[in-house]
mmCIF file with all atom_site columns, C-alpha atoms in Angstrom:
data_model
loop_
_atom_site.group_PDB
_atom_site.id
_atom_site.type_symbol
_atom_site.label_atom_id
_atom_site.label_alt_id
_atom_site.label_comp_id
_atom_site.label_asym_id
_atom_site.label_entity_id
_atom_site.label_seq_id
_atom_site.pdbx_PDB_ins_code
_atom_site.Cartn_x
_atom_site.Cartn_y
_atom_site.Cartn_z
_atom_site.occupancy
_atom_site.B_iso_or_equiv
_atom_site.pdbx_formal_charge
_atom_site.auth_seq_id
_atom_site.auth_comp_id
_atom_site.auth_asym_id
_atom_site.auth_atom_id
_atom_site.pdbx_PDB_model_num
ATOM 1  C CA . MET N 1 1  ? 110.126 90.085 149.325 1.00 0.00 ? 72  MET N CA 1
ATOM 2  C CA . LEU N 1 2  ? 109.555 86.891 151.462 1.00 0.00 ? 73  LEU N CA 1
ATOM 3  C CA . ARG N 1 3  ? 112.461 87.885 153.713 1.00 0.00 ? 74  ARG N CA 1
ATOM 4  C CA . LEU N 1 4  ? 110.784 91.227 154.441 1.00 0.00 ? 75  LEU N CA 1
ATOM 5  C CA . ILE N 1 5  ? 107.497 89.595 155.207 1.00 0.00 ? 76  ILE N CA 1
ATOM 6  C CA . LEU N 1 6  ? 109.171 87.104 157.551 1.00 0.00 ? 77  LEU N CA 1
ATOM 7  C CA . VAL N 1 7  ? 110.902 89.904 159.364 1.00 0.00 ? 78  VAL N CA 1
ATOM 8  C CA . ILE N 1 8  ? 107.660 91.799 159.756 1.00 0.00 ? 79  ILE N CA 1
ATOM 9  C CA . ILE N 1 9  ? 106.042 88.695 161.210 1.00 0.00 ? 80  ILE N CA 1
ATOM 10 C CA . THR N 1 10 ? 108.966 87.466 163.292 1.00 0.00 ? 81  THR N CA 1
ATOM 11 C CA . ILE N 1 11 ? 109.582 90.668 165.380 1.00 0.00 ? 82  ILE N CA 1
ATOM 12 C CA . PRO N 1 12 ? 106.020 90.992 166.717 1.00 0.00 ? 83  PRO N CA 1
ATOM 13 C CA . LEU N 1 13 ? 105.667 87.214 167.088 1.00 0.00 ? 84  LEU N CA 1
ATOM 14 C CA . VAL N 1 14 ? 108.736 87.049 169.346 1.00 0.00 ? 85  VAL N CA 1
ATOM 15 C CA . ALA N 1 15 ? 107.386 90.072 171.288 1.00 0.00 ? 86  ALA N CA 1
ATOM 16 C CA . ILE N 1 16 ? 104.057 88.147 171.731 1.00 0.00 ? 87  ILE N CA 1
ATOM 17 C CA . HIS N 1 17 ? 105.981 85.034 172.921 1.00 0.00 ? 88  HIS N CA 1
ATOM 18 C CA . PHE N 1 18 ? 107.781 87.117 175.580 1.00 0.00 ? 89  PHE N CA 1
ATOM 19 C CA . ALA N 1 19 ? 104.517 88.789 176.574 1.00 0.00 ? 90  ALA N CA 1
ATOM 20 C CA . ILE N 1 20 ? 103.035 85.273 177.138 1.00 0.00 ? 91  ILE N CA 1
ATOM 21 C CA . LEU N 1 21 ? 106.125 84.546 179.307 1.00 0.00 ? 92  LEU N CA 1
ATOM 22 C CA . TYR N 1 22 ? 105.512 87.747 181.274 1.00 0.00 ? 93  TYR N CA 1
ATOM 23 C CA . PHE N 1 23 ? 101.817 86.929 181.860 1.00 0.00 ? 94  PHE N CA 1
ATOM 24 C CA . TRP N 1 24 ? 102.569 83.295 182.636 1.00 0.00 ? 95  TRP N CA 1
ATOM 25 C CA . VAL N 1 25 ? 104.939 84.414 185.435 1.00 0.00 ? 96  VAL N CA 1
ATOM 26 C CA . PHE N 1 26 ? 103.175 87.497 186.762 1.00 0.00 ? 97  PHE N CA 1
ATOM 27 C CA . ASP N 1 27 ? 99.440  87.373 185.801 1.00 0.00 ? 98  ASP N CA 1
ATOM 28 C CA . TRP N 1 28 ? 98.515  83.899 184.595 1.00 0.00 ? 99  TRP N CA 1
ATOM 29 C CA . ARG N 1 29 ? 94.752  84.585 184.820 1.00 0.00 ? 100 ARG N CA 1
ATOM 30 C CA . LYS N 1 30 ? 94.999  86.693 181.690 1.00 0.00 ? 101 LYS N CA 1
ATOM 31 C CA . LEU N 1 31 ? 96.355  83.730 179.825 1.00 0.00 ? 102 LEU N CA 1
ATOM 32 C CA . VAL N 1 32 ? 93.456  81.423 180.648 1.00 0.00 ? 103 VAL N CA 1
ATOM 33 C CA . THR N 1 33 ? 90.869  83.716 179.110 1.00 0.00 ? 104 THR N CA 1
ATOM 34 C CA . GLN N 1 34 ? 89.508  82.957 175.721 1.00 0.00 ? 105 GLN N CA 1
ATOM 35 C CA . VAL N 1 35 ? 91.570  85.703 174.149 1.00 0.00 ? 106 VAL N CA 1
ATOM 36 C CA . GLY N 1 36 ? 94.705  84.586 175.959 1.00 0.00 ? 107 GLY N CA 1
ATOM 37 C CA . LEU N 1 37 ? 94.328  80.935 174.905 1.00 0.00 ? 108 LEU N CA 1
ATOM 38 C CA . ILE N 1 38 ? 93.597  81.802 171.303 1.00 0.00 ? 109 ILE N CA 1
ATOM 39 C CA . SER N 1 39 ? 96.614  84.113 171.109 1.00 0.00 ? 110 SER N CA 1
ATOM 40 C CA . TRP N 1 40 ? 98.777  81.456 172.828 1.00 0.00 ? 111 TRP N CA 1
ATOM 41 C CA . ILE N 1 41 ? 97.835  78.684 170.363 1.00 0.00 ? 112 ILE N CA 1
ATOM 42 C CA . PHE N 1 42 ? 97.886  81.000 167.396 1.00 0.00 ? 113 PHE N CA 1
ATOM 43 C CA . SER N 1 43 ? 101.340 82.334 168.203 1.00 0.00 ? 114 SER N CA 1
ATOM 44 C CA . ILE N 1 44 ? 102.709 78.749 168.532 1.00 0.00 ? 115 ILE N CA 1
ATOM 45 C CA . ILE N 1 45 ? 101.212 77.702 165.185 1.00 0.00 ? 116 ILE N CA 1
ATOM 46 C CA . LEU N 1 46 ? 102.433 80.899 163.451 1.00 0.00 ? 117 LEU N CA 1
ATOM 47 C CA . GLY N 1 47 ? 105.876 80.498 164.995 1.00 0.00 ? 118 GLY N CA 1
ATOM 48 C CA . ILE N 1 48 ? 106.183 76.957 163.604 1.00 0.00 ? 119 ILE N CA 1
ATOM 49 C CA . LEU N 1 49 ? 104.969 77.997 160.143 1.00 0.00 ? 120 LEU N CA 1
ATOM 50 C CA . VAL N 1 50 ? 107.333 81.011 159.996 1.00 0.00 ? 121 VAL N CA 1
ATOM 51 C CA . TYR N 1 51 ? 110.228 78.809 161.213 1.00 0.00 ? 122 TYR N CA 1
ATOM 52 C CA . PHE N 1 52 ? 109.742 76.389 158.427 1.00 0.00 ? 123 PHE N CA 1
ATOM 53 C CA . ALA N 1 53 ? 109.436 79.301 155.878 1.00 0.00 ? 124 ALA N CA 1
ATOM 54 C CA . TYR N 1 54 ? 112.991 80.352 156.854 1.00 0.00 ? 125 TYR N CA 1
ATOM 55 C CA . ARG N 1 55 ? 114.208 77.090 155.411 1.00 0.00 ? 126 ARG N CA 1
ATOM 56 C CA . LYS N 1 56 ? 113.827 78.535 151.900 1.00 0.00 ? 127 LYS N CA 1
ATOM 57 C CA . PHE N 1 57 ? 116.756 80.861 152.480 1.00 0.00 ? 128 PHE N CA 1
ATOM 58 C CA . ASN N 1 58 ? 120.483 80.101 152.295 1.00 0.00 ? 129 ASN N CA 1
ATOM 59 C CA . LYS N 1 59 ? 121.425 78.627 155.686 1.00 0.00 ? 130 LYS N CA 1
ATOM 60 C CA . ASN N 1 60 ? 124.811 80.449 155.629 1.00 0.00 ? 131 ASN N CA 1
ATOM 61 C CA . GLN N 1 61 ? 123.317 83.932 155.743 1.00 0.00 ? 132 GLN N CA 1
ATOM 62 C CA . LYS N 1 62 ? 123.739 85.473 159.183 1.00 0.00 ? 133 LYS N CA 1
ATOM 63 C CA . PHE N 1 63 ? 120.241 87.047 159.012 1.00 0.00 ? 134 PHE N CA 1
ATOM 64 C CA . THR N 1 64 ? 118.624 83.644 158.454 1.00 0.00 ? 135 THR N CA 1
ATOM 65 C CA . VAL N 1 65 ? 120.588 81.878 161.184 1.00 0.00 ? 136 VAL N CA 1
ATOM 66 C CA . VAL N 1 66 ? 119.936 84.553 163.785 1.00 0.00 ? 137 VAL N CA 1
ATOM 67 C CA . SER N 1 67 ? 116.249 84.938 162.939 1.00 0.00 ? 138 SER N CA 1
ATOM 68 C CA . ARG N 1 68 ? 115.581 81.206 162.865 1.00 0.00 ? 139 ARG N CA 1
ATOM 69 C CA . LYS N 1 69 ? 117.366 80.670 166.209 1.00 0.00 ? 140 LYS N CA 1
ATOM 70 C CA . VAL N 1 70 ? 115.519 83.554 167.893 1.00 0.00 ? 141 VAL N CA 1
ATOM 71 C CA . LEU N 1 71 ? 112.177 82.385 166.507 1.00 0.00 ? 142 LEU N CA 1
ATOM 72 C CA . PHE N 1 72 ? 112.799 78.795 167.347 1.00 0.00 ? 143 PHE N CA 1
ATOM 73 C CA . SER N 1 73 ? 113.828 79.647 170.923 1.00 0.00 ? 144 SER N CA 1
ATOM 74 C CA . SER N 1 74 ? 110.798 81.771 171.622 1.00 0.00 ? 145 SER N CA 1
ATOM 75 C CA . THR N 1 75 ? 108.400 79.366 170.024 1.00 0.00 ? 146 THR N CA 1
ATOM 76 C CA . PHE N 1 76 ? 109.943 76.451 171.914 1.00 0.00 ? 147 PHE N CA 1
ATOM 77 C CA . MET N 1 77 ? 109.698 78.421 175.163 1.00 0.00 ? 148 MET N CA 1
ATOM 78 C CA . THR N 1 78 ? 106.012 79.083 174.557 1.00 0.00 ? 149 THR N CA 1
ATOM 79 C CA . ILE N 1 79 ? 105.320 75.426 173.874 1.00 0.00 ? 150 ILE N CA 1
ATOM 80 C CA . VAL N 1 80 ? 107.159 74.404 177.069 1.00 0.00 ? 151 VAL N CA 1
ATOM 81 C CA . LEU N 1 81 ? 105.079 76.964 179.050 1.00 0.00 ? 152 LEU N CA 1
ATOM 82 C CA . GLY N 1 82 ? 101.943 75.385 177.525 1.00 0.00 ? 153 GLY N CA 1
ATOM 83 C CA . VAL N 1 83 ? 102.995 71.896 178.536 1.00 0.00 ? 154 VAL N CA 1
ATOM 84 C CA . LEU N 1 84 ? 103.938 73.032 182.058 1.00 0.00 ? 155 LEU N CA 1
ATOM 85 C CA . THR N 1 85 ? 100.536 74.759 182.388 1.00 0.00 ? 156 THR N CA 1
ATOM 86 C CA . LEU N 1 86 ? 98.802  71.511 181.387 1.00 0.00 ? 157 LEU N CA 1
ATOM 87 C CA . VAL N 1 87 ? 100.896 69.518 183.806 1.00 0.00 ? 158 VAL N CA 1
ATOM 88 C CA . ILE N 1 88 ? 100.192 71.991 186.684 1.00 0.00 ? 159 ILE N CA 1
ATOM 89 C CA . GLU N 1 89 ? 96.468  71.955 185.794 1.00 0.00 ? 160 GLU N CA 1
ATOM 90 C CA . VAL N 1 90 ? 96.374  68.103 185.907 1.00 0.00 ? 161 VAL N CA 1
ATOM 91 C CA . ILE N 1 91 ? 98.198  67.994 189.219 1.00 0.00 ? 162 ILE N CA 1
ATOM 92 C CA . THR N 1 92 ? 96.007  70.609 190.876 1.00 0.00 ? 163 THR N CA 1
ATOM 93 C CA . ARG N 1 93 ? 92.778  68.996 189.572 1.00 0.00 ? 164 ARG N CA 1
ATOM 94 C CA . SER N 1 94 ? 93.886  65.632 190.957 1.00 0.00 ? 165 SER N CA 1
ATOM 95 C CA . MET N 1 95 ? 94.310  67.155 194.449 1.00 0.00 ? 166 MET N CA 1
ATOM 96 C CA . HIS N 1 96 ? 90.661  68.115 194.703 1.00 0.00 ? 167 HIS N CA 1
#
């Protein structure tokens, strides 16, 4: 049952992470709105929680290995985008 719930959460979560990447590259103004920032932070927190929930399964199962790697990669990418955004913001504010 937990495996089904994790799959139901993981697929849309990875899609949200890639939507954040898309908006970060092509329309960053949508990410700096209140809704954008809340979804960004919430998706990172949920990604970390679900990643650790996968640890309850046997690590030799192909399903668990692939799902954990995909989820880890997308969550890590979203965190890196957040850090880059903060760095860019600090740099541009120091120029004014």
